[in-house]
Protein backbone atom coordinates (compact mmCIF):
# COMPACT_ATOMS: atom_id res chain seq x y z
CA UNK A 1 0.00 0.00 0.00
CA UNK A 2 1.39 3.41 -1.02
CA UNK A 3 1.26 6.09 1.67
CA UNK A 4 -0.90 9.10 0.88
CA UNK A 5 1.04 12.10 -0.34
CA UNK A 6 0.87 15.35 1.60
CA UNK A 7 0.88 18.58 -0.36
CA UNK A 8 1.05 22.01 1.28
CA UNK A 9 1.48 25.34 -0.45
CA UNK A 10 1.10 28.99 0.46
CA UNK A 11 2.31 31.51 -2.05
CA UNK A 12 1.87 34.40 -4.42
CA UNK A 13 1.67 33.83 -8.17
CA UNK A 14 2.33 36.47 -10.80
CA UNK A 15 4.82 37.88 -13.27
CA UNK A 16 8.45 37.56 -12.13
CA UNK A 17 9.04 41.34 -12.12
CA UNK A 18 5.94 41.99 -9.98
CA UNK A 19 6.97 39.30 -7.50
CA UNK A 20 10.55 40.63 -7.47
CA UNK A 21 9.17 44.00 -6.32
CA UNK A 22 7.21 42.20 -3.60
CA UNK A 23 10.25 40.16 -2.57
CA UNK A 24 12.04 43.35 -1.53
CA UNK A 25 9.63 43.40 1.44
CA UNK A 26 11.48 40.77 3.43
CA UNK A 27 15.01 39.33 3.40
CA UNK A 28 13.77 35.73 3.25
CA UNK A 29 11.41 36.31 0.28
CA UNK A 30 12.41 34.46 -2.87
CA UNK A 31 10.94 34.44 -6.39
CA UNK A 32 10.97 31.14 -8.27
CA UNK A 33 10.19 30.84 -11.99
CA UNK A 34 7.47 28.35 -12.86
CA UNK A 35 7.02 26.39 -16.08
CA UNK A 36 5.02 28.78 -18.24
CA UNK A 37 7.25 31.71 -19.21
CA UNK A 38 6.18 34.83 -17.36
CA UNK A 39 4.81 33.06 -14.28
CA UNK A 40 6.58 32.86 -10.94
CA UNK A 41 5.94 31.84 -7.34
CA UNK A 42 6.83 33.69 -4.16
CA UNK A 43 6.48 31.04 -1.41
CA UNK A 44 4.91 32.43 1.77
CA UNK A 45 5.84 30.77 5.03
CA UNK A 46 4.12 31.68 8.30
CA UNK A 47 7.32 33.46 9.38
CA UNK A 48 7.43 35.55 6.23
CA UNK A 49 3.70 36.38 6.51
CA UNK A 50 4.12 37.47 10.12
CA UNK A 51 7.13 39.61 9.15
CA UNK A 52 5.26 41.68 6.57
CA UNK A 53 4.50 45.05 8.12
CA UNK A 54 2.95 48.20 6.65
CA UNK A 55 6.48 49.44 5.96
CA UNK A 56 6.83 46.57 3.46
CA UNK A 57 4.57 48.50 1.10
CA UNK A 58 7.46 50.94 0.58
CA UNK A 59 9.33 48.13 -1.20
CA UNK A 60 6.95 48.46 -4.14
CA UNK A 61 8.09 51.97 -5.00
CA UNK A 62 4.59 53.15 -5.86
CA UNK A 63 3.68 56.79 -5.36
CA UNK A 64 0.06 55.88 -4.60
CA UNK A 65 -1.20 52.80 -2.80
CA UNK A 66 -4.75 51.40 -2.97
CA UNK A 67 -6.79 50.22 -0.03
CA UNK A 68 -5.93 52.89 2.50
CA UNK A 69 -9.45 53.24 3.85
CA UNK A 70 -10.73 51.92 7.15
CA UNK A 71 -13.17 49.73 5.20
CA UNK A 72 -10.30 48.15 3.24
CA UNK A 73 -8.38 47.45 6.44
CA UNK A 74 -11.46 45.80 8.03
CA UNK A 75 -12.04 43.72 4.87
CA UNK A 76 -8.46 42.45 4.94
CA UNK A 77 -8.73 41.69 8.65
CA UNK A 78 -12.06 39.84 8.59
CA UNK A 79 -13.07 38.74 5.12
CA UNK A 80 -9.68 37.88 3.59
CA UNK A 81 -7.89 36.58 6.68
CA UNK A 82 -10.77 35.57 8.92
CA UNK A 83 -11.61 31.94 9.70
CA UNK A 84 -14.15 31.61 6.87
CA UNK A 85 -11.73 32.78 4.18
CA UNK A 86 -10.04 29.40 3.89
CA UNK A 87 -6.62 30.98 4.27
CA UNK A 88 -4.45 29.76 7.14
CA UNK A 89 -1.23 31.68 6.38
CA UNK A 90 -2.47 34.93 4.79
CA UNK A 91 -2.17 37.93 7.11
CA UNK A 92 -3.67 41.42 6.73
CA UNK A 93 -0.17 42.74 5.97
CA UNK A 94 0.32 40.29 3.10
CA UNK A 95 -3.20 41.02 1.82
CA UNK A 96 -2.39 44.75 1.77
CA UNK A 97 0.86 44.03 -0.06
CA UNK A 98 -0.99 41.92 -2.65
CA UNK A 99 -3.52 44.68 -3.17
CA UNK A 100 -0.77 47.23 -3.72
CA UNK A 101 1.43 44.94 -5.85
CA UNK A 102 -1.49 44.30 -8.18
CA UNK A 103 -1.04 47.89 -9.37
CA UNK A 104 2.11 46.56 -11.09
CA UNK A 105 0.38 43.48 -12.55
CA UNK A 106 -2.17 40.82 -11.60
CA UNK A 107 -1.29 38.60 -8.64
CA UNK A 108 -2.92 35.61 -6.99
CA UNK A 109 -2.53 34.29 -3.49
CA UNK A 110 -3.04 30.53 -3.16
CA UNK A 111 -3.04 28.01 -0.34
CA UNK A 112 -3.47 24.26 -0.42
CA UNK A 113 -3.27 21.54 2.19
CA UNK A 114 -3.96 18.02 0.92
CA UNK A 115 -3.39 14.52 2.18
CA UNK A 116 -3.93 12.32 -0.85
CA UNK A 117 -7.13 13.41 -2.57
CA UNK A 118 -8.62 14.94 0.58
CA UNK A 119 -7.82 18.50 1.46
CA UNK A 120 -8.56 22.16 1.00
CA UNK A 121 -7.63 24.91 -1.43
CA UNK A 122 -8.16 28.64 -1.27
CA UNK A 123 -7.29 31.40 -3.72
CA UNK A 124 -7.85 35.06 -4.48
CA UNK A 125 -6.77 37.24 -7.40
CA UNK A 126 -6.03 40.98 -7.41
CA UNK A 127 -5.72 43.29 -10.41
CA UNK A 128 -5.25 47.06 -10.52
CA UNK A 129 -5.45 47.39 -6.74
CA UNK A 130 -8.74 45.53 -6.46
CA UNK A 131 -9.80 42.06 -5.45
CA UNK A 132 -10.90 40.50 -8.75
CA UNK A 133 -11.73 36.95 -7.67
CA UNK A 134 -12.25 35.29 -4.32
CA UNK A 135 -11.57 34.33 -1.79
CA UNK A 136 -12.51 30.98 -3.28
CA UNK A 137 -12.50 27.92 -1.03
CA UNK A 138 -12.63 24.20 -1.69
CA UNK A 139 -13.12 22.55 1.68
CA UNK A 140 -12.22 19.04 2.73
CA UNK A 141 -15.86 17.97 2.40
CA UNK A 142 -16.23 19.12 -1.22
CA UNK A 143 -15.41 16.99 -4.24
CA UNK A 144 -12.46 18.21 -6.31
CA UNK A 145 -13.30 19.51 -9.78
CA UNK A 146 -10.45 20.94 -11.88
CA UNK A 147 -12.81 23.47 -13.51
CA UNK A 148 -13.83 25.09 -10.23
CA UNK A 149 -10.80 24.35 -8.02
CA UNK A 150 -9.61 27.67 -6.54
CA UNK A 151 -5.97 27.35 -7.63
CA UNK A 152 -7.02 26.45 -11.18
CA UNK A 153 -9.36 29.45 -11.31
CA UNK A 154 -6.54 31.71 -10.08
CA UNK A 155 -4.09 30.32 -12.63
CA UNK A 156 -6.59 30.88 -15.45
CA UNK A 157 -7.04 34.48 -14.27
CA UNK A 158 -3.26 34.88 -14.68
CA UNK A 159 -3.37 33.50 -18.23
CA UNK A 160 -2.33 29.87 -17.65
CA UNK A 161 -4.21 27.44 -19.88
CA UNK A 162 -4.67 23.69 -19.68
CA UNK A 163 -2.76 21.65 -22.23
CA UNK A 164 -4.36 18.40 -23.32
CA UNK A 165 -4.93 16.24 -20.25
CA UNK A 166 -2.76 18.53 -18.07
CA UNK A 167 -4.80 21.04 -16.07
CA UNK A 168 -3.49 24.51 -15.15
CA UNK A 169 -1.96 23.21 -11.92
CA UNK A 170 0.12 20.64 -13.80
CA UNK A 171 1.02 23.08 -16.60
CA UNK A 172 2.28 25.65 -14.07
CA UNK A 173 4.58 23.16 -12.35
CA UNK A 174 3.12 23.83 -8.89
CA UNK A 175 3.32 20.12 -8.12
CA UNK A 176 7.11 20.21 -8.38
CA UNK A 177 7.57 20.31 -4.58
CA UNK A 178 5.20 18.96 -1.90
CA UNK A 179 5.68 21.71 0.73
CA UNK A 180 6.12 25.47 0.72
CA UNK A 181 9.48 25.17 2.49
CA UNK A 182 10.71 22.70 -0.17
CA UNK A 183 10.41 25.47 -2.77
CA UNK A 184 12.76 27.58 -0.68
CA UNK A 185 15.17 24.75 0.16
CA UNK A 186 15.54 23.64 -3.46
CA UNK A 187 15.64 27.04 -5.12
CA UNK A 188 18.77 27.99 -6.95
CA UNK A 189 20.15 31.42 -5.96
Coordinates of N, CA and C in Angstrom, one line a residue:
X1 N 0.8 -1.2 0.0 CA 0.0 0.0 0.0 C 0.9 1.2 0.0
X2 N 0.6 2.2 -0.9 CA 1.4 3.4 -1.0 C 0.9 4.4 0.0
X3 N 1.7 5.1 0.7 CA 1.3 6.1 1.7 C 0.7 7.3 0.9
X4 N -0.3 7.9 1.5 CA -0.9 9.1 0.9 C 0.1 10.2 0.9
X5 N 0.1 11.0 -0.2 CA 1.0 12.1 -0.3 C 0.5 13.4 0.3
X6 N 1.3 14.1 1.0 CA 0.9 15.3 1.6 C 1.4 16.4 0.7
X7 N 0.5 17.4 0.4 CA 0.9 18.6 -0.4 C 0.4 19.8 0.4
X8 N 1.4 20.7 0.6 CA 1.0 22.0 1.3 C 1.7 23.1 0.5
X9 N 0.9 24.2 0.3 CA 1.5 25.3 -0.4 C 0.8 26.6 0.1
X10 N 1.6 27.6 0.2 CA 1.1 29.0 0.5 C 2.0 29.9 -0.4
X11 N 1.4 30.7 -1.2 CA 2.3 31.5 -2.1 C 1.6 32.5 -2.9
X12 N 2.4 33.4 -3.5 CA 1.9 34.4 -4.4 C 2.3 34.0 -5.8
X13 N 1.4 34.1 -6.8 CA 1.7 33.8 -8.2 C 1.5 35.1 -9.0
X14 N 2.4 35.3 -9.9 CA 2.3 36.5 -10.8 C 3.5 36.5 -11.7
X15 N 3.7 37.7 -12.4 CA 4.8 37.9 -13.3 C 6.1 38.0 -12.4
X16 N 7.2 37.5 -12.9 CA 8.5 37.6 -12.1 C 8.8 39.0 -11.7
X17 N 8.6 40.0 -12.5 CA 9.0 41.3 -12.1 C 8.1 41.9 -11.0
X18 N 6.9 41.5 -11.0 CA 5.9 42.0 -10.0 C 6.3 41.3 -8.7
X19 N 6.6 40.0 -8.7 CA 7.0 39.3 -7.5 C 8.3 39.7 -7.0
X20 N 9.2 40.1 -7.9 CA 10.6 40.6 -7.5 C 10.4 41.9 -6.7
X21 N 9.4 42.8 -7.1 CA 9.2 44.0 -6.3 C 8.6 43.6 -4.9
X22 N 7.8 42.6 -4.9 CA 7.2 42.2 -3.6 C 8.3 41.6 -2.7
X23 N 9.2 40.9 -3.3 CA 10.3 40.2 -2.6 C 11.2 41.1 -1.8
X24 N 11.2 42.4 -2.2 CA 12.0 43.3 -1.5 C 11.5 43.6 -0.1
X25 N 10.3 43.1 0.2 CA 9.6 43.4 1.4 C 10.3 42.7 2.6
X26 N 11.0 41.6 2.3 CA 11.5 40.8 3.4 C 12.7 40.0 3.0
X27 N 13.7 40.0 3.8 CA 15.0 39.3 3.4 C 14.9 37.8 3.1
X28 N 13.9 37.2 3.6 CA 13.8 35.7 3.2 C 12.9 35.5 2.0
X29 N 12.3 36.5 1.4 CA 11.4 36.3 0.3 C 12.2 35.9 -0.9
X30 N 11.7 35.0 -1.7 CA 12.4 34.5 -2.9 C 11.4 34.2 -4.0
X31 N 11.8 34.6 -5.2 CA 10.9 34.4 -6.4 C 11.5 33.3 -7.2
X32 N 10.6 32.4 -7.5 CA 11.0 31.1 -8.3 C 10.2 31.1 -9.6
X33 N 10.9 31.0 -10.7 CA 10.2 30.8 -12.0 C 9.5 29.5 -12.1
X34 N 8.3 29.6 -12.6 CA 7.5 28.4 -12.9 C 7.6 28.0 -14.3
X35 N 6.9 26.9 -14.7 CA 7.0 26.4 -16.1 C 6.5 27.3 -17.2
X36 N 5.4 27.9 -17.1 CA 5.0 28.8 -18.2 C 5.9 30.0 -18.1
X37 N 6.5 30.5 -19.3 CA 7.2 31.7 -19.2 C 6.4 32.8 -18.7
X38 N 6.9 33.7 -17.9 CA 6.2 34.8 -17.4 C 5.4 34.6 -16.1
X39 N 5.5 33.4 -15.5 CA 4.8 33.1 -14.3 C 5.8 32.6 -13.2
X40 N 5.7 33.2 -12.0 CA 6.6 32.9 -10.9 C 5.8 32.7 -9.7
X41 N 6.5 32.1 -8.7 CA 5.9 31.8 -7.3 C 6.8 32.5 -6.3
X42 N 6.2 33.2 -5.3 CA 6.8 33.7 -4.2 C 6.3 32.9 -3.0
X43 N 7.0 31.8 -2.5 CA 6.5 31.0 -1.4 C 6.3 31.9 -0.2
X44 N 5.2 31.7 0.6 CA 4.9 32.4 1.8 C 4.8 31.5 3.0
X45 N 5.8 31.5 3.8 CA 5.8 30.8 5.0 C 5.1 31.6 6.1
X46 N 4.8 31.0 7.2 CA 4.1 31.7 8.3 C 5.1 32.8 8.8
X47 N 6.4 32.5 8.9 CA 7.3 33.5 9.4 C 7.4 34.7 8.5
X48 N 7.4 34.4 7.2 CA 7.4 35.6 6.2 C 6.1 36.4 6.3
X49 N 5.0 35.7 6.4 CA 3.7 36.4 6.5 C 3.6 37.2 7.8
X50 N 4.1 36.7 8.9 CA 4.1 37.5 10.1 C 5.1 38.6 10.1
X51 N 6.1 38.6 9.2 CA 7.1 39.6 9.2 C 6.8 40.7 8.2
X52 N 5.7 40.6 7.5 CA 5.3 41.7 6.6 C 4.5 42.8 7.3
X53 N 5.1 43.9 7.4 CA 4.5 45.0 8.1 C 4.0 46.1 7.1
X54 N 3.3 47.1 7.6 CA 3.0 48.2 6.6 C 4.1 48.8 6.0
X55 N 5.3 48.9 6.6 CA 6.5 49.4 6.0 C 6.9 48.7 4.7
X56 N 6.5 47.4 4.6 CA 6.8 46.6 3.5 C 6.2 47.1 2.2
X57 N 5.2 47.9 2.3 CA 4.6 48.5 1.1 C 5.5 49.5 0.4
X58 N 6.5 50.0 1.2 CA 7.5 50.9 0.6 C 8.3 50.2 -0.4
X59 N 8.5 48.9 -0.3 CA 9.3 48.1 -1.2 C 8.8 48.2 -2.6
X60 N 7.5 48.5 -2.8 CA 6.9 48.5 -4.1 C 7.3 49.7 -4.9
X61 N 7.7 50.8 -4.3 CA 8.1 52.0 -5.0 C 6.9 52.7 -5.7
X62 N 5.7 52.5 -5.3 CA 4.6 53.2 -5.9 C 4.4 54.5 -5.2
X63 N 3.9 55.5 -6.0 CA 3.7 56.8 -5.4 C 2.3 56.9 -4.8
X64 N 1.4 55.9 -5.1 CA 0.1 55.9 -4.6 C -0.3 54.4 -4.3
X65 N -0.8 54.2 -3.2 CA -1.2 52.8 -2.8 C -2.7 52.7 -2.6
X66 N -3.3 51.6 -3.1 CA -4.8 51.4 -3.0 C -5.1 50.9 -1.6
X67 N -6.3 50.9 -1.3 CA -6.8 50.2 0.0 C -6.4 50.9 1.3
X68 N -6.3 52.2 1.3 CA -5.9 52.9 2.5 C -7.1 53.3 3.4
X69 N -8.3 52.9 3.0 CA -9.5 53.2 3.8 C -9.6 52.3 5.0
X70 N -10.4 52.8 6.0 CA -10.7 51.9 7.2 C -11.5 50.7 6.7
X71 N -12.4 50.9 5.7 CA -13.2 49.7 5.2 C -12.2 48.7 4.6
X72 N -11.3 49.1 3.8 CA -10.3 48.2 3.2 C -9.5 47.4 4.3
X73 N -9.1 48.1 5.3 CA -8.4 47.4 6.4 C -9.3 46.4 7.1
X74 N -10.5 46.8 7.4 CA -11.5 45.8 8.0 C -11.7 44.6 7.1
X75 N -11.8 44.8 5.8 CA -12.0 43.7 4.9 C -10.9 42.8 4.9
X76 N -9.6 43.3 4.9 CA -8.5 42.4 4.9 C -8.4 41.7 6.2
X77 N -8.8 42.3 7.3 CA -8.7 41.7 8.7 C -9.8 40.6 8.8
X78 N -11.0 40.8 8.3 CA -12.1 39.8 8.6 C -12.4 38.9 7.4
X79 N -12.6 39.5 6.3 CA -13.1 38.7 5.1 C -11.9 37.9 4.5
X80 N -10.8 38.6 4.3 CA -9.7 37.9 3.6 C -8.8 37.0 4.5
X81 N -8.8 37.3 5.8 CA -7.9 36.6 6.7 C -8.7 36.0 7.9
X82 N -10.0 36.1 7.9 CA -10.8 35.6 8.9 C -10.9 34.1 8.8
X83 N -11.5 33.4 9.7 CA -11.6 31.9 9.7 C -12.4 31.4 8.5
X84 N -13.4 32.1 8.0 CA -14.2 31.6 6.9 C -13.5 31.8 5.5
X85 N -12.4 32.5 5.5 CA -11.7 32.8 4.2 C -11.1 31.5 3.6
X86 N -10.7 30.6 4.4 CA -10.0 29.4 3.9 C -8.5 29.6 3.9
X87 N -8.1 30.7 4.2 CA -6.6 31.0 4.3 C -6.1 30.8 5.7
X88 N -5.0 30.0 5.8 CA -4.5 29.8 7.1 C -3.2 30.6 7.4
X89 N -2.5 31.0 6.3 CA -1.2 31.7 6.4 C -1.4 33.2 6.1
X90 N -2.3 33.5 5.2 CA -2.5 34.9 4.8 C -2.7 35.8 6.0
X91 N -2.0 36.9 6.1 CA -2.2 37.9 7.1 C -2.7 39.2 6.5
X92 N -3.2 40.1 7.3 CA -3.7 41.4 6.7 C -2.5 42.2 6.1
X93 N -1.3 42.1 6.6 CA -0.2 42.7 6.0 C 0.1 42.2 4.6
X94 N 0.1 40.9 4.4 CA 0.3 40.3 3.1 C -0.8 40.7 2.2
X95 N -2.1 40.6 2.7 CA -3.2 41.0 1.8 C -3.1 42.5 1.3
X96 N -2.6 43.4 2.2 CA -2.4 44.8 1.8 C -1.3 44.8 0.7
X97 N -0.2 44.1 0.9 CA 0.9 44.0 -0.1 C 0.4 43.5 -1.4
X98 N -0.4 42.5 -1.4 CA -1.0 41.9 -2.6 C -1.8 43.0 -3.4
X99 N -2.7 43.6 -2.6 CA -3.5 44.7 -3.2 C -2.7 45.8 -3.8
X100 N -1.6 46.2 -3.2 CA -0.8 47.2 -3.7 C 0.1 46.7 -4.9
X101 N 0.6 45.5 -4.8 CA 1.4 44.9 -5.9 C 0.6 44.7 -7.1
X102 N -0.7 44.5 -7.0 CA -1.5 44.3 -8.2 C -1.6 45.5 -9.1
X103 N -1.1 46.7 -8.5 CA -1.0 47.9 -9.4 C 0.1 47.7 -10.4
X104 N 1.0 46.8 -10.2 CA 2.1 46.6 -11.1 C 1.8 45.4 -12.1
X105 N 0.8 44.6 -11.7 CA 0.4 43.5 -12.6 C -0.5 42.5 -11.7
X106 N -1.3 41.7 -12.4 CA -2.2 40.8 -11.6 C -1.4 39.8 -10.7
X107 N -1.9 39.6 -9.6 CA -1.3 38.6 -8.6 C -2.4 37.7 -8.0
X108 N -2.0 36.5 -7.7 CA -2.9 35.6 -7.0 C -2.2 35.1 -5.7
X109 N -3.0 34.9 -4.7 CA -2.5 34.3 -3.5 C -3.2 32.9 -3.4
X110 N -2.5 31.9 -3.2 CA -3.0 30.5 -3.2 C -2.5 29.8 -1.9
X111 N -3.4 28.9 -1.4 CA -3.0 28.0 -0.3 C -3.7 26.7 -0.6
X112 N -3.0 25.6 -0.3 CA -3.5 24.3 -0.4 C -2.9 23.4 0.7
X113 N -3.7 22.5 1.2 CA -3.3 21.5 2.2 C -4.0 20.2 1.9
X114 N -3.3 19.3 1.3 CA -4.0 18.0 0.9 C -3.2 16.8 1.5
X115 N -3.9 15.8 1.8 CA -3.4 14.5 2.2 C -4.1 13.6 1.2
X116 N -3.3 13.1 0.2 CA -3.9 12.3 -0.8 C -4.9 13.2 -1.6
X117 N -6.1 12.7 -1.8 CA -7.1 13.4 -2.6 C -8.0 14.3 -1.7
X118 N -7.8 14.2 -0.4 CA -8.6 14.9 0.6 C -7.8 16.2 1.0
X119 N -8.5 17.3 1.0 CA -7.8 18.5 1.5 C -8.6 19.7 1.2
X120 N -7.9 20.9 1.3 CA -8.6 22.2 1.0 C -7.7 23.0 0.1
X121 N -8.3 23.9 -0.6 CA -7.6 24.9 -1.4 C -8.3 26.2 -1.2
X122 N -7.6 27.3 -1.3 CA -8.2 28.6 -1.3 C -7.3 29.5 -2.2
X123 N -8.0 30.5 -2.8 CA -7.3 31.4 -3.7 C -8.0 32.7 -3.8
X124 N -7.3 33.7 -4.2 CA -7.9 35.1 -4.5 C -6.9 35.7 -5.5
X125 N -7.5 36.6 -6.3 CA -6.8 37.2 -7.4 C -7.0 38.7 -7.3
X126 N -6.0 39.5 -7.4 CA -6.0 41.0 -7.4 C -5.5 41.5 -8.7
X127 N -6.2 42.6 -9.2 CA -5.7 43.3 -10.4 C -6.0 44.8 -10.2
X128 N -5.1 45.6 -10.6 CA -5.3 47.1 -10.5 C -5.7 47.6 -9.1
X129 N -5.2 46.9 -8.1 CA -5.4 47.4 -6.7 C -6.8 46.9 -6.2
X130 N -7.4 46.0 -6.9 CA -8.7 45.5 -6.5 C -8.8 44.0 -6.4
X131 N -9.6 43.5 -5.5 CA -9.8 42.1 -5.5 C -10.7 41.7 -6.6
X132 N -10.2 40.9 -7.5 CA -10.9 40.5 -8.7 C -11.7 39.2 -8.5
X133 N -11.1 38.3 -7.9 CA -11.7 37.0 -7.7 C -11.4 36.5 -6.3
X134 N -12.5 36.0 -5.6 CA -12.2 35.3 -4.3 C -12.6 36.1 -3.1
X135 N -12.3 35.6 -2.0 CA -11.6 34.3 -1.8 C -12.5 33.1 -2.2
X136 N -11.9 32.2 -2.9 CA -12.5 31.0 -3.3 C -12.0 29.9 -2.4
X137 N -12.9 29.0 -2.0 CA -12.5 27.9 -1.0 C -13.1 26.6 -1.5
X138 N -12.2 25.6 -1.5 CA -12.6 24.2 -1.7 C -12.3 23.5 -0.4
X139 N -13.3 23.1 0.4 CA -13.1 22.5 1.7 C -12.9 21.0 1.6
X140 N -12.5 20.5 2.7 CA -12.2 19.0 2.7 C -13.4 18.2 2.4
X141 N -14.6 18.7 2.6 CA -15.9 18.0 2.4 C -16.3 18.0 0.9
X142 N -15.8 18.9 0.2 CA -16.2 19.1 -1.2 C -15.4 18.2 -2.2
X143 N -16.1 17.8 -3.2 CA -15.4 17.0 -4.2 C -14.6 17.9 -5.1
X144 N -13.4 17.4 -5.5 CA -12.5 18.2 -6.3 C -13.0 18.2 -7.7
X145 N -13.0 19.4 -8.4 CA -13.3 19.5 -9.8 C -12.3 20.5 -10.3
X146 N -11.5 20.1 -11.3 CA -10.4 20.9 -11.9 C -11.0 22.3 -12.4
X147 N -12.2 22.3 -12.9 CA -12.8 23.5 -13.5 C -13.1 24.5 -12.5
X148 N -13.4 24.1 -11.3 CA -13.8 25.1 -10.2 C -12.8 25.2 -9.1
X149 N -11.8 24.3 -9.1 CA -10.8 24.4 -8.0 C -10.2 25.7 -7.9
X150 N -10.1 26.3 -6.7 CA -9.6 27.7 -6.5 C -8.3 28.0 -7.2
X151 N -7.3 27.1 -7.1 CA -6.0 27.4 -7.6 C -6.0 27.3 -9.2
X152 N -6.8 26.5 -9.7 CA -7.0 26.4 -11.2 C -7.7 27.7 -11.7
X153 N -8.7 28.2 -10.9 CA -9.4 29.4 -11.3 C -8.4 30.6 -11.3
X154 N -7.5 30.6 -10.2 CA -6.5 31.7 -10.1 C -5.5 31.6 -11.2
X155 N -5.1 30.5 -11.5 CA -4.1 30.3 -12.6 C -4.7 30.8 -14.0
X156 N -5.9 30.4 -14.2 CA -6.6 30.9 -15.4 C -6.7 32.4 -15.5
X157 N -7.0 33.0 -14.3 CA -7.0 34.5 -14.3 C -5.7 35.1 -14.6
X158 N -4.6 34.4 -14.4 CA -3.3 34.9 -14.7 C -2.8 34.5 -16.1
X159 N -3.7 33.8 -16.8 CA -3.4 33.5 -18.2 C -2.8 32.1 -18.5
X160 N -2.8 31.2 -17.5 CA -2.3 29.9 -17.7 C -3.5 29.1 -18.2
X161 N -3.2 28.3 -19.3 CA -4.2 27.4 -19.9 C -3.8 26.0 -19.8
X162 N -4.9 25.1 -19.7 CA -4.7 23.7 -19.7 C -4.1 23.3 -21.0
X163 N -3.4 22.2 -21.0 CA -2.8 21.7 -22.2 C -3.0 20.2 -22.3
X164 N -4.0 19.8 -23.2 CA -4.4 18.4 -23.3 C -5.0 17.9 -22.0
X165 N -4.4 16.8 -21.5 CA -4.9 16.2 -20.2 C -4.3 16.8 -19.0
X166 N -3.4 17.9 -19.2 CA -2.8 18.5 -18.1 C -3.5 19.8 -17.7
X167 N -4.1 19.8 -16.5 CA -4.8 21.0 -16.1 C -3.8 22.2 -15.8
X168 N -4.3 23.3 -15.4 CA -3.5 24.5 -15.1 C -2.5 24.3 -14.0
X169 N -2.9 23.5 -13.0 CA -2.0 23.2 -11.9 C -0.7 22.4 -12.4
X170 N -1.0 21.4 -13.3 CA 0.1 20.6 -13.8 C 1.0 21.5 -14.8
X171 N 0.3 22.2 -15.6 CA 1.0 23.1 -16.6 C 1.9 24.1 -15.9
X172 N 1.5 24.6 -14.8 CA 2.3 25.6 -14.1 C 3.5 25.1 -13.4
X173 N 3.5 23.8 -13.1 CA 4.6 23.2 -12.3 C 4.5 23.3 -10.8
X174 N 3.3 23.7 -10.3 CA 3.1 23.8 -8.9 C 3.2 22.5 -8.1
X175 N 3.2 21.4 -8.8 CA 3.3 20.1 -8.1 C 4.8 19.7 -8.0
X176 N 5.7 20.5 -8.4 CA 7.1 20.2 -8.4 C 7.6 19.9 -7.0
X177 N 7.1 20.6 -6.0 CA 7.6 20.3 -4.6 C 6.3 20.2 -3.7
X178 N 6.4 19.2 -2.7 CA 5.2 19.0 -1.9 C 4.9 19.9 -0.8
X179 N 5.9 20.8 -0.4 CA 5.7 21.7 0.7 C 6.2 23.1 0.4
X180 N 5.7 24.1 1.0 CA 6.1 25.5 0.7 C 7.6 25.6 1.0
X181 N 8.1 25.0 2.1 CA 9.5 25.2 2.5 C 10.4 24.4 1.5
X182 N 9.9 23.4 0.8 CA 10.7 22.7 -0.2 C 11.0 23.6 -1.3
X183 N 10.1 24.5 -1.7 CA 10.4 25.5 -2.8 C 11.6 26.3 -2.4
X184 N 11.7 26.7 -1.1 CA 12.8 27.6 -0.7 C 14.1 26.8 -0.6
X185 N 14.0 25.6 0.0 CA 15.2 24.7 0.2 C 15.8 24.3 -1.1
X186 N 15.0 24.2 -2.2 CA 15.5 23.6 -3.5 C 15.7 24.7 -4.5
X187 N 15.5 25.9 -4.2 CA 15.6 27.0 -5.1 C 17.1 27.3 -5.4
X188 N 17.4 27.6 -6.6 CA 18.8 28.0 -7.0 C 18.9 29.5 -6.8
X189 N 20.0 30.0 -6.2 CA 20.1 31.4 -6.0 C 20.4 32.1 -7.3

